Amino acid sequence: MSIGHTLLGLLESGPRHGYDLKRAFDEKFGHDRPLHYGQVYSTMSRLLKNGLVEVDGIEPGGGPERKRYAITEAGITDVQQWLATPEKPEPYLQSTLYTKVVLALLTDRNAADILDTQRSEHLRMMRILTDRKRKGDLADQLICDHALFHLEADLRWLELTAARLGKLAEAVTR
């Protein structure tokens, strides 16, 4: 996720302080990975330097001065271009799990055990996500669906790999 673009998009509704941006980000997108304040302010500094935001006002506070940021026309254009650009699908061609299976075969360890352990972990995570989805709002349901679909694809791969372990062992130990 582009944090800079996300913060710019949040600014389109009106000027905000860094604290307000962090809170809005965490509410909408950061359920599992909230932003750190330093990350917000370093991102805002970069966006300011690049002309995508401007300081809309400065207010004294109990500590440092509080800057209120506003998006510029260049920032709006940048967000629009980012939104219109499709994300590159991630093919997962460098899978750590595949590496573990092959290394287990190469070192005469039980690759089926690795697959079984991973299957159990995937199913555990799917139960957690399903429970969260059931209790969540629409946004949380959609995020959980996305993760669940990826986990389901992983499970299919685990089953396929388990069925082909003999052939894979022959191929990698030649």
mmCIF file with all atom_site columns, C-alpha atoms in Angstrom, residues 36-138:
data_model
loop_
_atom_site.group_PDB
_atom_site.id
_atom_site.type_symbol
_atom_site.label_atom_id
_atom_site.label_alt_id
_atom_site.label_comp_id
_atom_site.label_asym_id
_atom_site.label_entity_id
_atom_site.label_seq_id
_atom_site.pdbx_PDB_ins_code
_atom_site.Cartn_x
_atom_site.Cartn_y
_atom_site.Cartn_z
_atom_site.occupancy
_atom_site.B_iso_or_equiv
_atom_site.pdbx_formal_charge
_atom_site.auth_seq_id
_atom_site.auth_comp_id
_atom_site.auth_asym_id
_atom_site.auth_atom_id
_atom_site.pdbx_PDB_model_num
ATOM 1   C CA . HIS A 1 36  ? 3.515   5.142   13.604  1.00 0.00 ? 36  HIS A CA 1
ATOM 2   C CA . TYR A 1 37  ? 3.474   8.900   14.134  1.00 0.00 ? 37  TYR A CA 1
ATOM 3   C CA . GLY A 1 38  ? 7.014   9.145   12.773  1.00 0.00 ? 38  GLY A CA 1
ATOM 4   C CA . GLN A 1 39  ? 5.877   7.453   9.583   1.00 0.00 ? 39  GLN A CA 1
ATOM 5   C CA . VAL A 1 40  ? 3.049   9.974   9.143   1.00 0.00 ? 40  VAL A CA 1
ATOM 6   C CA . TYR A 1 41  ? 5.297   12.988  9.687   1.00 0.00 ? 41  TYR A CA 1
ATOM 7   C CA . SER A 1 42  ? 8.142   11.710  7.515   1.00 0.00 ? 42  SER A CA 1
ATOM 8   C CA . THR A 1 43  ? 5.636   10.963  4.738   1.00 0.00 ? 43  THR A CA 1
ATOM 9   C CA . MET A 1 44  ? 4.041   14.396  5.086   1.00 0.00 ? 44  MET A CA 1
ATOM 10  C CA . SER A 1 45  ? 7.492   16.009  4.955   1.00 0.00 ? 45  SER A CA 1
ATOM 11  C CA . ARG A 1 46  ? 8.236   14.179  1.695   1.00 0.00 ? 46  ARG A CA 1
ATOM 12  C CA . LEU A 1 47  ? 4.843   15.103  0.226   1.00 0.00 ? 47  LEU A CA 1
ATOM 13  C CA . LEU A 1 48  ? 5.431   18.744  1.209   1.00 0.00 ? 48  LEU A CA 1
ATOM 14  C CA . LYS A 1 49  ? 8.882   18.724  -0.403  1.00 0.00 ? 49  LYS A CA 1
ATOM 15  C CA . ASN A 1 50  ? 7.388   17.233  -3.595  1.00 0.00 ? 50  ASN A CA 1
ATOM 16  C CA . GLY A 1 51  ? 4.662   19.883  -3.765  1.00 0.00 ? 51  GLY A CA 1
ATOM 17  C CA . LEU A 1 52  ? 1.797   17.430  -3.255  1.00 0.00 ? 52  LEU A CA 1
ATOM 18  C CA . VAL A 1 53  ? 0.671   19.051  0.008   1.00 0.00 ? 53  VAL A CA 1
ATOM 19  C CA . GLU A 1 54  ? 1.063   22.469  1.544   1.00 0.00 ? 54  GLU A CA 1
ATOM 20  C CA . VAL A 1 55  ? 0.917   23.761  5.094   1.00 0.00 ? 55  VAL A CA 1
ATOM 21  C CA . ASP A 1 56  ? -2.561  25.220  5.536   1.00 0.00 ? 56  ASP A CA 1
ATOM 22  C CA . GLY A 1 57  ? -1.931  26.566  9.016   1.00 0.00 ? 57  GLY A CA 1
ATOM 23  C CA . ILE A 1 58  ? 0.236   26.260  12.100  1.00 0.00 ? 58  ILE A CA 1
ATOM 24  C CA . GLU A 1 59  ? -1.197  26.168  15.591  1.00 0.00 ? 59  GLU A CA 1
ATOM 25  C CA . PRO A 1 60  ? 0.708   26.286  18.868  1.00 0.00 ? 60  PRO A CA 1
ATOM 26  C CA . GLY A 1 61  ? 0.257   23.210  21.007  1.00 0.00 ? 61  GLY A CA 1
ATOM 27  C CA . GLY A 1 62  ? 1.418   21.833  24.339  1.00 0.00 ? 62  GLY A CA 1
ATOM 28  C CA . GLY A 1 63  ? 4.508   20.563  22.545  1.00 0.00 ? 63  GLY A CA 1
ATOM 29  C CA . PRO A 1 64  ? 5.695   21.300  19.047  1.00 0.00 ? 64  PRO A CA 1
ATOM 30  C CA . GLU A 1 65  ? 3.625   23.471  16.725  1.00 0.00 ? 65  GLU A CA 1
ATOM 31  C CA . ARG A 1 66  ? 0.838   21.589  14.957  1.00 0.00 ? 66  ARG A CA 1
ATOM 32  C CA . LYS A 1 67  ? 0.876   21.882  11.168  1.00 0.00 ? 67  LYS A CA 1
ATOM 33  C CA . ARG A 1 68  ? -2.347  21.473  9.260   1.00 0.00 ? 68  ARG A CA 1
ATOM 34  C CA . TYR A 1 69  ? -1.788  20.030  5.791   1.00 0.00 ? 69  TYR A CA 1
ATOM 35  C CA . ALA A 1 70  ? -3.863  20.521  2.652   1.00 0.00 ? 70  ALA A CA 1
ATOM 36  C CA . ILE A 1 71  ? -3.583  18.674  -0.640  1.00 0.00 ? 71  ILE A CA 1
ATOM 37  C CA . THR A 1 72  ? -2.460  20.678  -3.687  1.00 0.00 ? 72  THR A CA 1
ATOM 38  C CA . GLU A 1 73  ? -3.754  20.359  -7.250  1.00 0.00 ? 73  GLU A CA 1
ATOM 39  C CA . ALA A 1 74  ? -0.606  18.360  -8.018  1.00 0.00 ? 74  ALA A CA 1
ATOM 40  C CA . GLY A 1 75  ? -1.470  16.072  -5.113  1.00 0.00 ? 75  GLY A CA 1
ATOM 41  C CA . ILE A 1 76  ? -5.013  15.546  -6.394  1.00 0.00 ? 76  ILE A CA 1
ATOM 42  C CA . THR A 1 77  ? -3.635  14.701  -9.843  1.00 0.00 ? 77  THR A CA 1
ATOM 43  C CA . ASP A 1 78  ? -1.127  12.300  -8.282  1.00 0.00 ? 78  ASP A CA 1
ATOM 44  C CA . VAL A 1 79  ? -3.859  10.475  -6.329  1.00 0.00 ? 79  VAL A CA 1
ATOM 45  C CA . GLN A 1 80  ? -6.031  10.272  -9.442  1.00 0.00 ? 80  GLN A CA 1
ATOM 46  C CA . GLN A 1 81  ? -3.175  8.737   -11.459 1.00 0.00 ? 81  GLN A CA 1
ATOM 47  C CA . TRP A 1 82  ? -2.399  6.277   -8.649  1.00 0.00 ? 82  TRP A CA 1
ATOM 48  C CA . LEU A 1 83  ? -6.040  5.197   -8.376  1.00 0.00 ? 83  LEU A CA 1
ATOM 49  C CA . ALA A 1 84  ? -6.276  4.705   -12.149 1.00 0.00 ? 84  ALA A CA 1
ATOM 50  C CA . THR A 1 85  ? -3.113  2.564   -12.301 1.00 0.00 ? 85  THR A CA 1
ATOM 51  C CA . PRO A 1 86  ? -3.807  -1.146  -11.770 1.00 0.00 ? 86  PRO A CA 1
ATOM 52  C CA . GLU A 1 87  ? -1.795  -2.930  -9.119  1.00 0.00 ? 87  GLU A CA 1
ATOM 53  C CA . LYS A 1 88  ? 0.680   -5.481  -10.406 1.00 0.00 ? 88  LYS A CA 1
ATOM 54  C CA . PRO A 1 89  ? -0.546  -8.957  -9.465  1.00 0.00 ? 89  PRO A CA 1
ATOM 55  C CA . GLU A 1 90  ? 1.891   -10.705 -7.138  1.00 0.00 ? 90  GLU A CA 1
ATOM 56  C CA . PRO A 1 91  ? 2.741   -14.111 -8.618  1.00 0.00 ? 91  PRO A CA 1
ATOM 57  C CA . TYR A 1 92  ? 4.524   -15.392 -5.469  1.00 0.00 ? 92  TYR A CA 1
ATOM 58  C CA . LEU A 1 93  ? 7.232   -17.053 -7.541  1.00 0.00 ? 93  LEU A CA 1
ATOM 59  C CA . GLN A 1 94  ? 9.728   -16.845 -4.675  1.00 0.00 ? 94  GLN A CA 1
ATOM 60  C CA . SER A 1 95  ? 7.721   -18.696 -2.052  1.00 0.00 ? 95  SER A CA 1
ATOM 61  C CA . THR A 1 96  ? 9.382   -19.361 1.288   1.00 0.00 ? 96  THR A CA 1
ATOM 62  C CA . LEU A 1 97  ? 7.113   -22.346 1.738   1.00 0.00 ? 97  LEU A CA 1
ATOM 63  C CA . TYR A 1 98  ? 8.243   -23.880 -1.571  1.00 0.00 ? 98  TYR A CA 1
ATOM 64  C CA . THR A 1 99  ? 11.848  -23.299 -0.506  1.00 0.00 ? 99  THR A CA 1
ATOM 65  C CA . LYS A 1 100 ? 11.229  -25.104 2.785   1.00 0.00 ? 100 LYS A CA 1
ATOM 66  C CA . VAL A 1 101 ? 9.654   -28.091 1.016   1.00 0.00 ? 101 VAL A CA 1
ATOM 67  C CA . VAL A 1 102 ? 12.541  -28.395 -1.436  1.00 0.00 ? 102 VAL A CA 1
ATOM 68  C CA . LEU A 1 103 ? 15.167  -28.014 1.295   1.00 0.00 ? 103 LEU A CA 1
ATOM 69  C CA . ALA A 1 104 ? 13.426  -30.683 3.351   1.00 0.00 ? 104 ALA A CA 1
ATOM 70  C CA . LEU A 1 105 ? 13.608  -33.020 0.364   1.00 0.00 ? 105 LEU A CA 1
ATOM 71  C CA . LEU A 1 106 ? 17.242  -32.160 -0.285  1.00 0.00 ? 106 LEU A CA 1
ATOM 72  C CA . THR A 1 107 ? 18.201  -32.799 3.341   1.00 0.00 ? 107 THR A CA 1
ATOM 73  C CA . ASP A 1 108 ? 16.187  -36.004 3.789   1.00 0.00 ? 108 ASP A CA 1
ATOM 74  C CA . ARG A 1 109 ? 13.648  -34.396 6.111   1.00 0.00 ? 109 ARG A CA 1
ATOM 75  C CA . ASN A 1 110 ? 9.927   -35.051 5.999   1.00 0.00 ? 110 ASN A CA 1
ATOM 76  C CA . ALA A 1 111 ? 8.459   -32.527 3.559   1.00 0.00 ? 111 ALA A CA 1
ATOM 77  C CA . ALA A 1 112 ? 4.953   -33.910 4.160   1.00 0.00 ? 112 ALA A CA 1
ATOM 78  C CA . ASP A 1 113 ? 5.238   -32.843 7.806   1.00 0.00 ? 113 ASP A CA 1
ATOM 79  C CA . ILE A 1 114 ? 6.103   -29.304 6.706   1.00 0.00 ? 114 ILE A CA 1
ATOM 80  C CA . LEU A 1 115 ? 3.055   -29.243 4.451   1.00 0.00 ? 115 LEU A CA 1
ATOM 81  C CA . ASP A 1 116 ? 0.818   -30.648 7.213   1.00 0.00 ? 116 ASP A CA 1
ATOM 82  C CA . THR A 1 117 ? 2.075   -28.108 9.743   1.00 0.00 ? 117 THR A CA 1
ATOM 83  C CA . GLN A 1 118 ? 1.522   -25.298 7.259   1.00 0.00 ? 118 GLN A CA 1
ATOM 84  C CA . ARG A 1 119 ? -1.958  -26.570 6.423   1.00 0.00 ? 119 ARG A CA 1
ATOM 85  C CA . SER A 1 120 ? -2.834  -26.491 10.129  1.00 0.00 ? 120 SER A CA 1
ATOM 86  C CA . GLU A 1 121 ? -1.542  -22.943 10.437  1.00 0.00 ? 121 GLU A CA 1
ATOM 87  C CA . HIS A 1 122 ? -3.526  -21.815 7.395   1.00 0.00 ? 122 HIS A CA 1
ATOM 88  C CA . LEU A 1 123 ? -6.701  -23.403 8.767   1.00 0.00 ? 123 LEU A CA 1
ATOM 89  C CA . ARG A 1 124 ? -6.115  -21.755 12.150  1.00 0.00 ? 124 ARG A CA 1
ATOM 90  C CA . MET A 1 125 ? -5.751  -18.356 10.485  1.00 0.00 ? 125 MET A CA 1
ATOM 91  C CA . MET A 1 126 ? -8.840  -18.989 8.365   1.00 0.00 ? 126 MET A CA 1
ATOM 92  C CA . ARG A 1 127 ? -10.878 -19.688 11.510  1.00 0.00 ? 127 ARG A CA 1
ATOM 93  C CA . ILE A 1 128 ? -9.677  -16.434 13.067  1.00 0.00 ? 128 ILE A CA 1
ATOM 94  C CA . LEU A 1 129 ? -10.472 -14.447 9.930   1.00 0.00 ? 129 LEU A CA 1
ATOM 95  C CA . THR A 1 130 ? -13.874 -16.085 9.528   1.00 0.00 ? 130 THR A CA 1
ATOM 96  C CA . ASP A 1 131 ? -14.764 -15.154 13.110  1.00 0.00 ? 131 ASP A CA 1
ATOM 97  C CA . ARG A 1 132 ? -13.518 -11.599 12.572  1.00 0.00 ? 132 ARG A CA 1
ATOM 98  C CA . LYS A 1 133 ? -15.497 -11.379 9.320   1.00 0.00 ? 133 LYS A CA 1
ATOM 99  C CA . ARG A 1 134 ? -18.659 -12.553 11.057  1.00 0.00 ? 134 ARG A CA 1
ATOM 100 C CA . LYS A 1 135 ? -18.296 -9.859  13.736  1.00 0.00 ? 135 LYS A CA 1
ATOM 101 C CA . GLY A 1 136 ? -16.952 -7.069  11.522  1.00 0.00 ? 136 GLY A CA 1
ATOM 102 C CA . ASP A 1 137 ? -18.427 -4.239  9.550   1.00 0.00 ? 137 ASP A CA 1
ATOM 103 C CA . LEU A 1 138 ? -18.522 -4.293  5.758   1.00 0.00 ? 138 LEU A CA 1
#
